Short mmCIF file of C-alpha atoms in Angstrom, two decimals:
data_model
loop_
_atom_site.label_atom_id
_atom_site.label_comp_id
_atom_site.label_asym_id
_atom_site.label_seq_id
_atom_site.Cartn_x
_atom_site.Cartn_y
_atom_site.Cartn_z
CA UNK A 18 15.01 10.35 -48.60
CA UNK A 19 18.35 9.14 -47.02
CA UNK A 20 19.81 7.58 -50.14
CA UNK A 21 19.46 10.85 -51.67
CA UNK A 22 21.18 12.61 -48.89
CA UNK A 23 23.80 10.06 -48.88
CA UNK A 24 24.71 10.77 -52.54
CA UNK A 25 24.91 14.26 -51.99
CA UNK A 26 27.48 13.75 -48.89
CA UNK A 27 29.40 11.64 -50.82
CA UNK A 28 31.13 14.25 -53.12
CA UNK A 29 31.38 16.58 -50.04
CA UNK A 30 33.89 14.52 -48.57
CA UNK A 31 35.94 14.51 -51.22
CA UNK A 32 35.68 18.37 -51.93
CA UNK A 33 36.95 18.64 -48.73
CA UNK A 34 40.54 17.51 -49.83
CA UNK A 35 40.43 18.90 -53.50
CA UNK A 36 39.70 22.61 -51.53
CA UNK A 37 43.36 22.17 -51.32
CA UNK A 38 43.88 22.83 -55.64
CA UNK A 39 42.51 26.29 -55.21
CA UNK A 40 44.05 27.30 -51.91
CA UNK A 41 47.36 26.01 -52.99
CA UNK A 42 46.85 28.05 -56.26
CA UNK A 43 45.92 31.61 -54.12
CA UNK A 44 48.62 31.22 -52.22
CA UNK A 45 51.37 30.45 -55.29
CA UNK A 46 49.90 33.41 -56.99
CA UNK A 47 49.99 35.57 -53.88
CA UNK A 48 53.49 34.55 -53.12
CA UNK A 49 55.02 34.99 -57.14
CA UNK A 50 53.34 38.06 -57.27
CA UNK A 51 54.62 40.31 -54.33
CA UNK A 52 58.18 38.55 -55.39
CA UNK A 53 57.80 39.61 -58.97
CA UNK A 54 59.07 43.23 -60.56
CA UNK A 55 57.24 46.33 -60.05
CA UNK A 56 55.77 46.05 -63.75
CA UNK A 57 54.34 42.38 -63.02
CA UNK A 58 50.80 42.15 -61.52
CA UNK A 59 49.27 38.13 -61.60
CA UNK A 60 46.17 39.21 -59.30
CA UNK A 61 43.78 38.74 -62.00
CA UNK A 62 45.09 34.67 -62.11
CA UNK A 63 43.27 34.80 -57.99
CA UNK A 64 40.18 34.34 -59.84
CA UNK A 65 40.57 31.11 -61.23
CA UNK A 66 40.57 29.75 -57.34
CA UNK A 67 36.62 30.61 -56.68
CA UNK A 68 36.23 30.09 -60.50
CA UNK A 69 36.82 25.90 -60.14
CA UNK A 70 35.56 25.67 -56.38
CA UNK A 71 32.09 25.22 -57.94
CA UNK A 72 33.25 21.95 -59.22
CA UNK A 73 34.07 20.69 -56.00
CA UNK A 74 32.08 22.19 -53.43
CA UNK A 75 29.21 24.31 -52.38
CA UNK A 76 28.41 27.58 -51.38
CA UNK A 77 30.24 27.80 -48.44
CA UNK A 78 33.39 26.42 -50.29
CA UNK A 79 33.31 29.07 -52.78
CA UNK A 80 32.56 31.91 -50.61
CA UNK A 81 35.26 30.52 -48.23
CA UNK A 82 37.83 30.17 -51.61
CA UNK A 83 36.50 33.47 -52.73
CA UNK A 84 36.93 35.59 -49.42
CA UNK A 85 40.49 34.22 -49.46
CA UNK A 86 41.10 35.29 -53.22
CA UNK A 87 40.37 39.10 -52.24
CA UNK A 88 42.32 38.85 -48.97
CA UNK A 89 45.30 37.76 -50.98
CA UNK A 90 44.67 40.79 -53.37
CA UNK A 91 44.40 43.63 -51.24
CA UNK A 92 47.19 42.29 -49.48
CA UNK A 93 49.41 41.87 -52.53
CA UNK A 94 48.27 45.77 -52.77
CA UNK A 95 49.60 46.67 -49.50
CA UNK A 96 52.82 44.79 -49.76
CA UNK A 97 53.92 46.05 -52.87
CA UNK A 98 52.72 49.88 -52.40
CA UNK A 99 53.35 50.05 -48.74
CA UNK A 100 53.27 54.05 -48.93
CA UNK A 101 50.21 54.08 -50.27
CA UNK A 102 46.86 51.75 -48.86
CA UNK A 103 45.78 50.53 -52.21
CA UNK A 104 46.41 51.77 -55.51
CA UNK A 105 43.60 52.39 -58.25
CA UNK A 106 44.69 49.19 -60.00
CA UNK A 107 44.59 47.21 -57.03
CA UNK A 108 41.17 48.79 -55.63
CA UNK A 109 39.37 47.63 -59.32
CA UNK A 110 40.79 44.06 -58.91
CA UNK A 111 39.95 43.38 -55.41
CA UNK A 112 36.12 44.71 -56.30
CA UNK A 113 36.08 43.09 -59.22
CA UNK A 114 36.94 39.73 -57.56
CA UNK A 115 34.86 40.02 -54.66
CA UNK A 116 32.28 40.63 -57.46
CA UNK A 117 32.81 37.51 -58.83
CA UNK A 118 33.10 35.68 -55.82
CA UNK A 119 29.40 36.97 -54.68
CA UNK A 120 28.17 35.72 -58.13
CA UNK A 121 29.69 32.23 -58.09
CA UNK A 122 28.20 31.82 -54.18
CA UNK A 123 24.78 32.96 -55.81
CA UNK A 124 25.16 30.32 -58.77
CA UNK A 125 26.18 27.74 -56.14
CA UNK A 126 22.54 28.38 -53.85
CA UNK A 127 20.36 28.06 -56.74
CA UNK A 128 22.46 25.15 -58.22
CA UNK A 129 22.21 23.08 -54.71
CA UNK A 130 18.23 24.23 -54.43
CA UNK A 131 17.72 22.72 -57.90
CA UNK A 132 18.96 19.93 -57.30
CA UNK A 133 17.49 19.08 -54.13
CA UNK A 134 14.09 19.62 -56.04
CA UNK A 135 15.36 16.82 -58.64
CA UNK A 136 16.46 14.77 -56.07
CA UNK A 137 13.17 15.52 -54.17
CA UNK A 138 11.23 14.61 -57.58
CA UNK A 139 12.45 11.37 -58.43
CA UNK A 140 12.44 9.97 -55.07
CA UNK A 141 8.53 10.65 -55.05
CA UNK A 142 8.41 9.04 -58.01
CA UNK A 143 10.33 6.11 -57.59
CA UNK A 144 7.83 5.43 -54.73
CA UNK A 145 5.20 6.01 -56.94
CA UNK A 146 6.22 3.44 -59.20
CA UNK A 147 6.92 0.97 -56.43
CA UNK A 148 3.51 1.44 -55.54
CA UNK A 149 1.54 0.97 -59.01
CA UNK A 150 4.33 -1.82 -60.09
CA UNK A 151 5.31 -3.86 -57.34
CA UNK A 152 7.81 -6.83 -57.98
CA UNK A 153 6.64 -9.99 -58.98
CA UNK A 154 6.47 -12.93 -56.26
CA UNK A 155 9.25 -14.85 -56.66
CA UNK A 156 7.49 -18.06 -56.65
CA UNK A 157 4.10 -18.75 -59.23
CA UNK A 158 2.78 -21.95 -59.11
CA UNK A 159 6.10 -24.07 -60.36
CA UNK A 160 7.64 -21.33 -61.60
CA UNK A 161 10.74 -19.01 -60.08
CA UNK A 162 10.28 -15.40 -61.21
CA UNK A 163 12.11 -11.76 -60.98
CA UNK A 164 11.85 -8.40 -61.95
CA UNK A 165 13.77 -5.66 -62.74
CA UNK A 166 13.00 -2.06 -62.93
CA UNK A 167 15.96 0.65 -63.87
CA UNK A 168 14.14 3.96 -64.25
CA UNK A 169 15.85 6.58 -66.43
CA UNK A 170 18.70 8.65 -65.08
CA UNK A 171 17.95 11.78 -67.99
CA UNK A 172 15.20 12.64 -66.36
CA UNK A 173 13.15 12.84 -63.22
CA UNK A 174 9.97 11.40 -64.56
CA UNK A 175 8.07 7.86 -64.18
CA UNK A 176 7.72 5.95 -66.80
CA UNK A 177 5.02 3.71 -68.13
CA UNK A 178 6.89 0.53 -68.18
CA UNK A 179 4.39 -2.70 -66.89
CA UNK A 180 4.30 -6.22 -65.77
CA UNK A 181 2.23 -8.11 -63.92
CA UNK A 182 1.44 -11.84 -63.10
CA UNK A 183 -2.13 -13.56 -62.24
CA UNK A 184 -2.09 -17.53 -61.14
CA UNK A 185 -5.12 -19.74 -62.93
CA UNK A 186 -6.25 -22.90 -62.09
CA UNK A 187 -4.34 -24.15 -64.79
CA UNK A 188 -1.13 -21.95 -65.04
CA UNK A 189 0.35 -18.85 -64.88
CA UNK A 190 -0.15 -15.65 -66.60
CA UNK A 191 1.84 -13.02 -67.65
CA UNK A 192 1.83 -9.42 -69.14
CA UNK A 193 4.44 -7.23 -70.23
CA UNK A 194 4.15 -3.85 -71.53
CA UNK A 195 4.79 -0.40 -72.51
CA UNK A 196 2.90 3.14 -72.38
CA UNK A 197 3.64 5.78 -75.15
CA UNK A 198 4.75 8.80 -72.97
CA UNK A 199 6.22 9.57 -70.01
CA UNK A 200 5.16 10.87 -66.99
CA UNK A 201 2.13 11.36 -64.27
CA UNK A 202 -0.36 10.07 -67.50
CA UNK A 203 1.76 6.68 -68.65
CA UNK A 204 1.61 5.78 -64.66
CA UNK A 205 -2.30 6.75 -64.57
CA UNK A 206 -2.35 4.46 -68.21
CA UNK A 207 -0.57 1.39 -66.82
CA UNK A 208 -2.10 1.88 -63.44
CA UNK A 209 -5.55 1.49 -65.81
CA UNK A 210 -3.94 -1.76 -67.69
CA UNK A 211 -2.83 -3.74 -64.95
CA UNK A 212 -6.16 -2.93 -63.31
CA UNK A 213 -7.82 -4.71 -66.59
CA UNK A 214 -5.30 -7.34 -66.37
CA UNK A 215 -5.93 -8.25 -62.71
CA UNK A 216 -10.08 -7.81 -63.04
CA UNK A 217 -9.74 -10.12 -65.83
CA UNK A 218 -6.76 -13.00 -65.95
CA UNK A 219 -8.59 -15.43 -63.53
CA UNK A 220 -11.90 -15.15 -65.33
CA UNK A 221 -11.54 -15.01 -69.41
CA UNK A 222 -10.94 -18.56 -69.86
CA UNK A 223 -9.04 -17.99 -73.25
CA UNK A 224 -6.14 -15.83 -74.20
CA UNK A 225 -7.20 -13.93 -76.95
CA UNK A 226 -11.09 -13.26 -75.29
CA UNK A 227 -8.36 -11.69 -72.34
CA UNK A 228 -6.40 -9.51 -74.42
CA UNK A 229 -9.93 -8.55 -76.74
CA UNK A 230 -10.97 -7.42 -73.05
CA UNK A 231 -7.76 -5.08 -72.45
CA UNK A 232 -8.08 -3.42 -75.79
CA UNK A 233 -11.59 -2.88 -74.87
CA UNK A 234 -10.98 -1.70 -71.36
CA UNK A 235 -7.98 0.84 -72.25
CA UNK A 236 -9.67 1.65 -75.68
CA UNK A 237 -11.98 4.26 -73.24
CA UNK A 238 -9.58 4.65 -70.95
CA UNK A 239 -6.59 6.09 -72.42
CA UNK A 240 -7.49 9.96 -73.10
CA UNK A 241 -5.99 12.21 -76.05
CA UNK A 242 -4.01 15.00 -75.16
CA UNK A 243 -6.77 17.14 -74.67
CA UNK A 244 -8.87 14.68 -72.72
CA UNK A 245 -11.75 14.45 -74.41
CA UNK A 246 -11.56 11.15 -75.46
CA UNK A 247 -9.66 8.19 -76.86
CA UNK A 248 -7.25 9.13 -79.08
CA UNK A 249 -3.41 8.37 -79.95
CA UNK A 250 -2.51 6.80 -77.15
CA UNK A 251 -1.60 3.16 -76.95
CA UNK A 252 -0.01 0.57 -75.24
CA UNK A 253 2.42 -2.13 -76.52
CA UNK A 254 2.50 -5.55 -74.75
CA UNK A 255 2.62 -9.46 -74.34
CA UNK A 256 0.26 -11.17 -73.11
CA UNK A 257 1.32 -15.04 -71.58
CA UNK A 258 -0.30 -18.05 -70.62
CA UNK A 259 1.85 -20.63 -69.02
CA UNK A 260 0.04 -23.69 -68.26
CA UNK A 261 1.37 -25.62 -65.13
CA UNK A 262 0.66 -29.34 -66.68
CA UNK A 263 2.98 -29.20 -70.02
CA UNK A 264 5.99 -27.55 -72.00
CA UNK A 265 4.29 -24.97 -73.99
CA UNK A 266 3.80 -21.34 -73.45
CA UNK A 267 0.65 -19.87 -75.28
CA UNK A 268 1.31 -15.71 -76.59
CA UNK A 269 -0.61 -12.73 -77.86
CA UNK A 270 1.73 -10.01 -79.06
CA UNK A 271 0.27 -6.30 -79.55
CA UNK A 272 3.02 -4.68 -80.87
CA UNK A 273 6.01 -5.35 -78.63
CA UNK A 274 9.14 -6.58 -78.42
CA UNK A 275 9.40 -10.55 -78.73
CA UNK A 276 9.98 -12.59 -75.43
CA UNK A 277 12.93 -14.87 -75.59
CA UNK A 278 14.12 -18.39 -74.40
CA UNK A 279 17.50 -19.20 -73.25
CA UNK A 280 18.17 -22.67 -73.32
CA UNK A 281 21.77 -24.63 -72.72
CA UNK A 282 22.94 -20.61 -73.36
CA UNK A 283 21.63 -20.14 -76.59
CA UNK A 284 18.71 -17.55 -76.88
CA UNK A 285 15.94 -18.20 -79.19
CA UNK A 286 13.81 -14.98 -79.95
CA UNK A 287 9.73 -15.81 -80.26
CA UNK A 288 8.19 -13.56 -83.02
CA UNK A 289 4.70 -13.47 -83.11
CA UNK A 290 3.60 -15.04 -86.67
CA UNK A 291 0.73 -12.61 -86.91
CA UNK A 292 1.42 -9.81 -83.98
CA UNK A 293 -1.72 -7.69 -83.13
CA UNK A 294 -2.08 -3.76 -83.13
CA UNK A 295 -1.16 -1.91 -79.54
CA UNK A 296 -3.55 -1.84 -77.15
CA UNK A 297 -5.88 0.85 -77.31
CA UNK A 298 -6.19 0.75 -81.14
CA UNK A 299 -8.61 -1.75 -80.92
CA UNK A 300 -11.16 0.89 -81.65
CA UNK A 301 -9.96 2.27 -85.54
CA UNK A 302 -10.38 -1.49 -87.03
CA UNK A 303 -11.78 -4.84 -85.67
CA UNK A 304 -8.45 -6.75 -84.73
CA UNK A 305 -7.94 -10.21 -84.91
CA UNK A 306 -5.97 -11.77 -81.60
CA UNK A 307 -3.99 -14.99 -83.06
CA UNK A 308 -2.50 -16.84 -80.32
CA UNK A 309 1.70 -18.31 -80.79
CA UNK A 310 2.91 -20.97 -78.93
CA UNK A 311 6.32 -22.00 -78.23
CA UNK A 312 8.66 -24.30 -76.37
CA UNK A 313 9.37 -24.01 -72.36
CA UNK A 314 10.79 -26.75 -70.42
CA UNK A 315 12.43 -27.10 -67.23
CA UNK A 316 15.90 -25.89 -67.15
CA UNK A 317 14.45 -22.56 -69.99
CA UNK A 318 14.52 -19.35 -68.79
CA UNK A 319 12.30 -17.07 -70.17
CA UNK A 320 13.04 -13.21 -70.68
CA UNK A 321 10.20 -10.57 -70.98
CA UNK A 322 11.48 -7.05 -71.67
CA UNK A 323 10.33 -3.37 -72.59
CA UNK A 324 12.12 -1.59 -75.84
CA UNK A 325 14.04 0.28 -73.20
CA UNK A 326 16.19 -2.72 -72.70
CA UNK A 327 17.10 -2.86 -76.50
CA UNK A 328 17.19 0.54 -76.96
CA UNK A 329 19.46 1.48 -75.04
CA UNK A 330 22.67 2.94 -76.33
CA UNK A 331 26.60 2.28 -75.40
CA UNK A 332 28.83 5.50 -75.56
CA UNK A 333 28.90 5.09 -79.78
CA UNK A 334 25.31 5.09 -79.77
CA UNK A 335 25.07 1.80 -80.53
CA UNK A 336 22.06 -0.54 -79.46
CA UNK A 337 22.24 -2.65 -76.51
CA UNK A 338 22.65 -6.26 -78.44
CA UNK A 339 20.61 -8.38 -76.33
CA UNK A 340 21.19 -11.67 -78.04
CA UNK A 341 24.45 -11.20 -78.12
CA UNK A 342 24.89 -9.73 -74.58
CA UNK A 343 23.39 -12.91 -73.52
CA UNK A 344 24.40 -15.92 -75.20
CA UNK A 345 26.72 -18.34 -73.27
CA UNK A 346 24.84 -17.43 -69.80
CA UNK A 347 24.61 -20.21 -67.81
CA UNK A 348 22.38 -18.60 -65.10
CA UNK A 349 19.37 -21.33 -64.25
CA UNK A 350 18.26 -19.05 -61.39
CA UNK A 351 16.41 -16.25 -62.70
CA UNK A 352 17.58 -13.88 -59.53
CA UNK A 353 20.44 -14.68 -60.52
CA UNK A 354 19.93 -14.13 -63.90
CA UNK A 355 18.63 -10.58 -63.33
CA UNK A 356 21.51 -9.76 -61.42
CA UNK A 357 23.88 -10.60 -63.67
CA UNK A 358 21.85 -8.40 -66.73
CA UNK A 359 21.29 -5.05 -64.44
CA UNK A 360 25.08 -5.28 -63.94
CA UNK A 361 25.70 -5.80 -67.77
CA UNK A 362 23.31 -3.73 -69.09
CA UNK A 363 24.33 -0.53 -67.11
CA UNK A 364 27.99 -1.44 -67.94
CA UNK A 365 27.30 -0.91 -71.67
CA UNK A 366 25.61 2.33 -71.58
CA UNK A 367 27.85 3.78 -69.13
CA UNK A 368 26.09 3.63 -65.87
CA UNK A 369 22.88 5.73 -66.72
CA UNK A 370 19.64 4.71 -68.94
CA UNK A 371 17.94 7.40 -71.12
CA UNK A 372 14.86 5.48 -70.89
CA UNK A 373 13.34 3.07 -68.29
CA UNK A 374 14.03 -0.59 -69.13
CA UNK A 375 11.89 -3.65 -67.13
CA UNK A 376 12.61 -6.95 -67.44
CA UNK A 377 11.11 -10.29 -66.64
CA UNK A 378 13.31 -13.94 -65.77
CA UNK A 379 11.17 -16.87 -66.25
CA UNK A 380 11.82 -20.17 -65.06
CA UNK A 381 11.07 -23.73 -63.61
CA UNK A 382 11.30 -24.43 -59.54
CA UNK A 383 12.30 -27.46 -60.18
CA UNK A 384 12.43 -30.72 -62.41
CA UNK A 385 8.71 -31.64 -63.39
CA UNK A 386 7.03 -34.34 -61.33
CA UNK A 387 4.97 -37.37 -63.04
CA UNK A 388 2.17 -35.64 -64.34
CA UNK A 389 3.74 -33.01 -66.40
CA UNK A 390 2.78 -33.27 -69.75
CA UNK A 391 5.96 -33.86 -71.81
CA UNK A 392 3.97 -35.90 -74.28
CA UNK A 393 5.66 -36.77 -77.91
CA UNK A 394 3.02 -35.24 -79.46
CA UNK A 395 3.73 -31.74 -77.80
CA UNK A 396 7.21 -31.38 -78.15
CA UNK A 397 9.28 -28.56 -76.89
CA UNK A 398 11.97 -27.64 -79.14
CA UNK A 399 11.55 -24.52 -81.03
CA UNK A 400 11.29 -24.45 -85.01
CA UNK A 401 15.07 -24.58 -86.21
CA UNK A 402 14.66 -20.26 -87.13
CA UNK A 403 14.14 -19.72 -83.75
CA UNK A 404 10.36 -18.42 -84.98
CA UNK A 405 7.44 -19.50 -82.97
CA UNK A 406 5.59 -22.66 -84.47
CA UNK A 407 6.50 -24.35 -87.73
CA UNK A 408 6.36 -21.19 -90.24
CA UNK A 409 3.04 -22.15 -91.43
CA UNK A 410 1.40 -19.97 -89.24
CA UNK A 411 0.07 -19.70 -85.47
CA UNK A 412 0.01 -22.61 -83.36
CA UNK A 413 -3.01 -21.59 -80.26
CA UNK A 414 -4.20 -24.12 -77.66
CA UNK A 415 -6.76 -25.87 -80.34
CA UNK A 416 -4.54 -25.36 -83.34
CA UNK A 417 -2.94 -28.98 -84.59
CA UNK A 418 0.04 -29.60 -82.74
CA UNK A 419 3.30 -28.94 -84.59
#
């Protein structure tokens, strides 16, 4: 857990310097008040010192701070009654303080132990999540890919963000998704969907007989809150096929967000002309899975993402604009690409996420060779409303070209 520890030394060094505020402010008060008339008593300001060292160091700080306040309280005792020890007045403020003190050291232990446990929590799960969702390999077929992953700073838990790619004999394909919940269950739900999606992507030979097989597969194996059975939970995703022999990418949507396609800088967002329920729904009705195609050539990127990504919120609450954010990028590389987003999209929300985000960057290796189907009657531009297919409905691998 070194990064962890390395955080946590990080502040210490600079407490070390700001312990100055608080000494410098016992021993101003100290000095003012043995100078000050006999009717003028600023001990009770001492216990601002241990009061702030919280904020800037731990327990040993403020019992360090705090054994200094009451040393420089019974001493202002003795120096301005030097007939008598301590006076009544004096006795009550120096208990009083070292009261306080003793309290704020206490605060400080279980304040550090906490947050140790946190720290200890989400580095377990950040390993758990590298383990169920590796990143994708950066090379599939003739396409570049990379992933991104920015788990939730709010809160210690996993989260049930997916993605996951299969290679064909023909192409490439892709899922994207998103498990309702948090926690130990969404990572035991995805775990379950990728599963499907790996047992299945090389073998169902058409898109929507693959995604009828998901719904199927996590339509048992998503539990209700009480376990006994399937119930309410459900999983949002895209399902690709890219093929590696022409300039058209083949889509079932179940409920989430729509992938888009940057081209020369301008992005063009796919909507699904008839998207299907969530998986895991499949059970309440008989769903239909209509498969979208749109336009991918060489010098595209393509961006998969989870509804943390445009959900997530600048200081004015505002939604993360992802359009907008984007538009103008001239990023071919999609490492590159990814890069430049995970900077941008922590810079508008402040440096911390309230929900995990993933992210997918799609693109060509290189220029195609000779026998990659750019034909005339397939062509790659996407309808002028940046809406998958011609508006007349969906356009699947043995629908009339558009």
């Amino acid at each position: 857990m070194p990064q962890y520890a390395e955080r946590r030394r990080r502040p210490l060094r600079g407490g070390r310097a700001l312990l100055a505020v608080p000494i410098g402010w016992i021993v101003a008060v100290f000095l003012i008040d043995v100078l000050a008339p006999p009717g003028i008593h600023l001990g009770p300001l001492l216990v601002a010192a241990p009061a702030i060292t919280p904020s800037i160091g731990g327990p040993r700080a403020v019992g360090f701070v705090a054994a200094l306040a009451v040393i420089a309280q019974a001493a202002v005792g003795v120096l301005r009654d030097p007939d008598e020890l301590l006076s009544a007045n004096h006795e009550a403020q120096t208990v009083a303080l070292a009261l306080v003190g003793i309290c704020l050291v206490v605060f400080c232990v279980l304040r550090e132990r906490r947050a140790r446990e946190l720290a200890q929590v989400r580095y377990v799960s950040e390993a758990v999540q590298r383990v169920v969702l590796p990143p994708l390999p950066r090379r599939l077929g003739p396409l570049r890919a990379a992933s991104l992953y920015l788990a939730a700073e709010a809160e210690a838990q996993i989260g049930g963000d997916l993605y996951a790619a299969a290679r064909t004999d023909t192409g490439t394909r892709l899922i994207i998704g998103d498990v309702r919940g948090k926690g130990v269950g969404a990572v035991s739900d995805a775990a379950l969907l990728l599963g499907a999606f790996h047992a299945a992507a090389r073998h169902r030979t058409s898109l929507d007989e693959l995604v009828a097989y998901l719904d199927e597969s996590v339509s048992w194996g998503l539990p209700e809150p009480d376990g006994r059975g399937p119930g309410e939970s459900f999983i949002t995703a895209t399902v690709l096929d890219i093929p590696d022999r022409h300039d058209r990418v083949h889509m079932v949507s179940c409920g989430h967000p729509p992938p888009v396609v940057l081209r020369d800088g301008r992005p063009l967002t796919m909507d699904a002309a008839s998207p299907a329920p969530p998986l895991g729904l499949g059970g309440l009705a008989q769903p239909r899975y209509p498969i979208d195609s749109f336009g991918f050539v060489p010098g595209d990127l393509l961006l998969l993402y989870t509804d943390g990504v445009t959900e997530a919120r600048d200081a004015s609450r505002a939604f993360y604009p992802l359009a907008e954010r984007v538009t103008g990028w001239a990023e071919a590389d999609p490492d590159a690409f990814i890069d430049r987003f995970r900077d941008d999209l922590l810079r508008y929300v402040g440096g911390r996420l309230d929900d995990d985000a993933a992210m997918i960057a799609i693109g060509y290796a290189s220029a195609p060779g000779p026998d990659f189907d750019a034909s005339p009657d397939r062509p790659a531009a996407v309808a002028p409303d940046n809406r998958v297919g011609d508006g007349t409905g969906p356009v699947g691998p043995g629908a009339p070209a558009t």
